[in-house]
């Protein structure tokens, strides 16, 4: 993990945001959406318009029979904070000798601290691949598997995957990178555009999307 820059790293958190003011747009009706992470307000199915347009472009680059399946996009600040606190509590039970600072870093492998979280900006999307009929393809782990649950197989470049899962991850990555998105390398399903992690990865001087609301 020494070569992976986590989202809690100062190289990421120090990047400024120059908010573009771009609106959140509803993914439903434009791409295939799965409801497993749905909230009553439908916030999960929203993304910044620029990110959504790039996903639509990526969809056109997939081979026949393949579809992007969006699982979660925008996440309200209160939801992000709850998820971070719950996972941090799980880690404290498993690793009781870790300091609060170490817990924060370890938690950021799976969920961003709220102050830098790209989901709260509508700048990140959790997604996978499916068939025309909506059947999810083998990606090596379930979407949202933690490092502990998956023994590290949730890392995008994890070893020991089947050739089928490796092929599907490669296909997903190829079309999303060509559309300008960046991956968070501890989560094969998490891709973003315009947030601080994207800025750090691409060398941009600032992020263009900060925390927002539907």
Coordinates of C-alpha atoms in Angstrom, one line a residue, residues 3-201:
X3 CA 2.6 3.4 -3.4
X4 CA -1.0 4.4 -2.9
X5 CA -1.9 8.0 -2.0
X6 CA -4.9 7.9 0.3
X7 CA -7.5 10.6 0.2
X8 CA -6.7 11.6 3.7
X9 CA -3.1 12.5 2.6
X10 CA -2.1 16.1 3.0
X11 CA -1.2 16.2 -0.7
X12 CA -4.9 15.7 -1.4
X13 CA -6.5 17.7 1.5
X14 CA -4.3 20.8 0.8
X15 CA -5.6 21.2 -2.8
X16 CA -7.9 24.2 -3.1
X17 CA -11.4 24.1 -4.6
X18 CA -12.5 26.6 -7.2
X19 CA -16.2 25.8 -7.3
X20 CA -17.6 25.8 -10.9
X21 CA -21.2 26.1 -9.8
X22 CA -22.2 23.3 -12.1
X23 CA -25.5 21.7 -11.2
X24 CA -26.2 18.2 -10.1
X25 CA -28.1 16.1 -12.7
X26 CA -30.2 13.0 -12.3
X27 CA -28.6 9.9 -13.7
X28 CA -31.9 8.0 -14.0
X29 CA -33.1 7.9 -17.6
X30 CA -29.6 8.5 -18.9
X31 CA -27.6 5.5 -17.6
X32 CA -28.7 2.3 -15.9
X33 CA -29.0 2.8 -12.1
X34 CA -29.2 0.2 -9.4
X35 CA -31.3 1.0 -6.3
X36 CA -29.3 -0.9 -3.5
X37 CA -28.0 2.4 -2.1
X38 CA -31.1 4.5 -2.8
X39 CA -32.2 7.1 -0.3
X40 CA -35.8 8.4 0.0
X41 CA -34.9 11.7 -1.7
X42 CA -33.1 10.1 -4.6
X43 CA -29.8 11.9 -3.9
X44 CA -27.8 8.8 -4.7
X45 CA -28.8 9.1 -8.3
X46 CA -27.3 12.5 -8.9
X47 CA -23.9 13.6 -10.2
X48 CA -22.4 16.8 -11.5
X49 CA -23.4 17.3 -15.1
X50 CA -19.8 17.2 -16.3
X51 CA -19.2 13.9 -14.7
X52 CA -22.4 12.4 -16.0
X53 CA -21.7 13.5 -19.5
X54 CA -18.3 11.8 -19.3
X55 CA -20.0 8.6 -18.1
X56 CA -22.3 8.7 -21.0
X57 CA -19.3 9.0 -23.3
X58 CA -17.7 6.1 -21.6
X59 CA -20.8 4.0 -22.1
X60 CA -20.5 4.4 -25.8
X61 CA -17.0 2.9 -25.7
X62 CA -18.1 -0.3 -24.2
X63 CA -18.3 -3.4 -26.4
X64 CA -21.9 -4.5 -27.4
X65 CA -23.7 -6.2 -24.5
X66 CA -21.9 -4.3 -21.7
X67 CA -23.5 -1.5 -19.7
X68 CA -22.3 0.7 -16.9
X69 CA -24.4 0.2 -13.7
X70 CA -24.4 3.2 -11.4
X71 CA -24.9 2.3 -7.7
X72 CA -24.2 5.6 -5.9
X73 CA -23.3 9.1 -6.8
X74 CA -24.0 12.1 -4.6
X75 CA -24.0 11.6 -0.8
X76 CA -25.2 14.2 1.7
X77 CA -22.7 15.4 4.2
X78 CA -24.6 13.8 7.2
X79 CA -24.6 10.4 5.4
X80 CA -20.9 10.7 4.6
X81 CA -20.1 11.5 8.3
X82 CA -22.2 8.6 9.5
X83 CA -20.5 6.0 7.2
X84 CA -17.0 7.3 8.2
X85 CA -17.8 7.1 11.9
X86 CA -19.3 3.6 11.6
X87 CA -16.4 2.2 9.7
X88 CA -13.9 3.9 12.1
X89 CA -15.7 2.2 15.0
X90 CA -15.4 -1.2 13.3
X91 CA -11.7 -0.6 12.9
X92 CA -11.2 0.4 16.5
X93 CA -12.7 -3.0 17.5
X94 CA -10.4 -4.9 15.2
X95 CA -7.3 -2.8 15.8
X96 CA -7.6 -1.5 19.4
X97 CA -4.0 -0.4 19.6
X98 CA -4.3 2.0 16.7
X99 CA -4.2 5.7 17.6
X100 CA -7.1 8.0 16.4
X101 CA -4.8 9.4 13.7
X102 CA -4.0 5.9 12.5
X103 CA -7.7 4.9 12.5
X104 CA -8.5 8.0 10.4
X105 CA -5.9 7.0 7.8
X106 CA -7.0 3.3 7.8
X107 CA -10.6 4.3 7.4
X108 CA -9.8 6.5 4.4
X109 CA -8.9 3.3 2.5
X110 CA -12.7 2.7 2.3
X111 CA -14.5 5.9 3.1
X112 CA -13.4 9.5 2.8
X113 CA -13.2 11.9 5.8
X114 CA -16.1 14.3 5.3
X115 CA -14.0 17.4 4.7
X116 CA -12.5 16.0 1.5
X117 CA -15.2 13.5 0.4
X118 CA -15.8 13.6 -3.4
X119 CA -19.3 12.0 -3.0
X120 CA -20.5 15.0 -1.1
X121 CA -19.5 17.1 -4.1
X122 CA -21.3 14.9 -6.6
X123 CA -17.9 14.3 -8.1
X124 CA -17.6 10.6 -7.4
X125 CA -19.5 7.6 -8.6
X126 CA -19.6 4.0 -7.4
X127 CA -20.3 1.7 -10.4
X128 CA -19.8 -1.6 -12.0
X129 CA -20.5 -3.5 -15.2
X130 CA -23.6 -5.4 -16.2
X131 CA -25.1 -7.1 -19.2
X132 CA -27.9 -5.7 -21.3
X133 CA -30.3 -7.6 -19.0
X134 CA -28.9 -6.0 -15.9
X135 CA -26.9 -9.0 -14.6
X136 CA -23.8 -7.8 -12.8
X137 CA -20.5 -9.1 -14.1
X138 CA -17.7 -10.7 -12.0
X139 CA -15.4 -8.0 -10.7
X140 CA -13.6 -10.1 -8.1
X141 CA -15.4 -8.8 -5.1
X142 CA -18.8 -7.3 -4.3
X143 CA -19.1 -3.6 -4.8
X144 CA -18.4 -1.8 -1.4
X145 CA -16.5 -4.8 0.0
X146 CA -14.1 -3.5 2.7
X147 CA -10.4 -4.4 2.7
X148 CA -11.0 -6.6 5.7
X149 CA -14.0 -8.4 4.1
X150 CA -12.2 -9.0 0.8
X151 CA -8.7 -9.6 2.2
X152 CA -7.5 -6.7 0.0
X153 CA -9.1 -7.9 -3.2
X154 CA -11.1 -4.7 -3.4
X155 CA -7.9 -2.9 -4.3
X156 CA -8.1 -2.2 -8.1
X157 CA -4.8 -3.9 -8.9
X158 CA -5.2 -6.7 -6.4
X159 CA -3.4 -9.9 -7.2
X160 CA -5.1 -13.3 -7.2
X161 CA -8.2 -12.3 -9.2
X162 CA -9.7 -14.6 -11.8
X163 CA -9.0 -13.8 -15.4
X164 CA -12.6 -12.9 -15.9
X165 CA -12.7 -10.4 -13.0
X166 CA -9.3 -8.9 -14.1
X167 CA -10.7 -8.5 -17.7
X168 CA -13.8 -6.8 -16.4
X169 CA -11.9 -4.4 -14.2
X170 CA -9.6 -3.6 -17.1
X171 CA -12.5 -2.9 -19.4
X172 CA -14.2 -0.6 -16.8
X173 CA -11.0 1.2 -16.2
X174 CA -10.1 1.7 -19.8
X175 CA -13.4 3.4 -20.8
X176 CA -13.5 5.5 -17.6
X177 CA -9.9 6.7 -17.9
X178 CA -10.5 7.6 -21.5
X179 CA -13.4 9.8 -20.4
X180 CA -11.1 11.7 -17.9
X181 CA -12.1 10.0 -14.7
X182 CA -9.6 8.8 -12.0
X183 CA -9.9 5.7 -9.8
X184 CA -9.4 5.5 -6.0
X185 CA -7.0 2.5 -6.0
X186 CA -8.3 0.9 -2.9
X187 CA -11.8 0.6 -4.4
X188 CA -12.2 -0.8 -8.0
X189 CA -15.7 0.7 -8.2
X190 CA -14.9 4.3 -7.1
X191 CA -14.2 6.8 -9.9
X192 CA -14.3 10.6 -9.8
X193 CA -13.8 13.7 -11.8
X194 CA -13.3 17.3 -10.7
X195 CA -12.6 16.6 -7.0
X196 CA -9.4 17.0 -5.0
X197 CA -8.3 13.4 -5.6
X198 CA -8.8 13.9 -9.3
X199 CA -6.8 17.2 -9.1
X200 CA -3.9 15.4 -7.3
X201 CA -3.9 12.6 -9.7

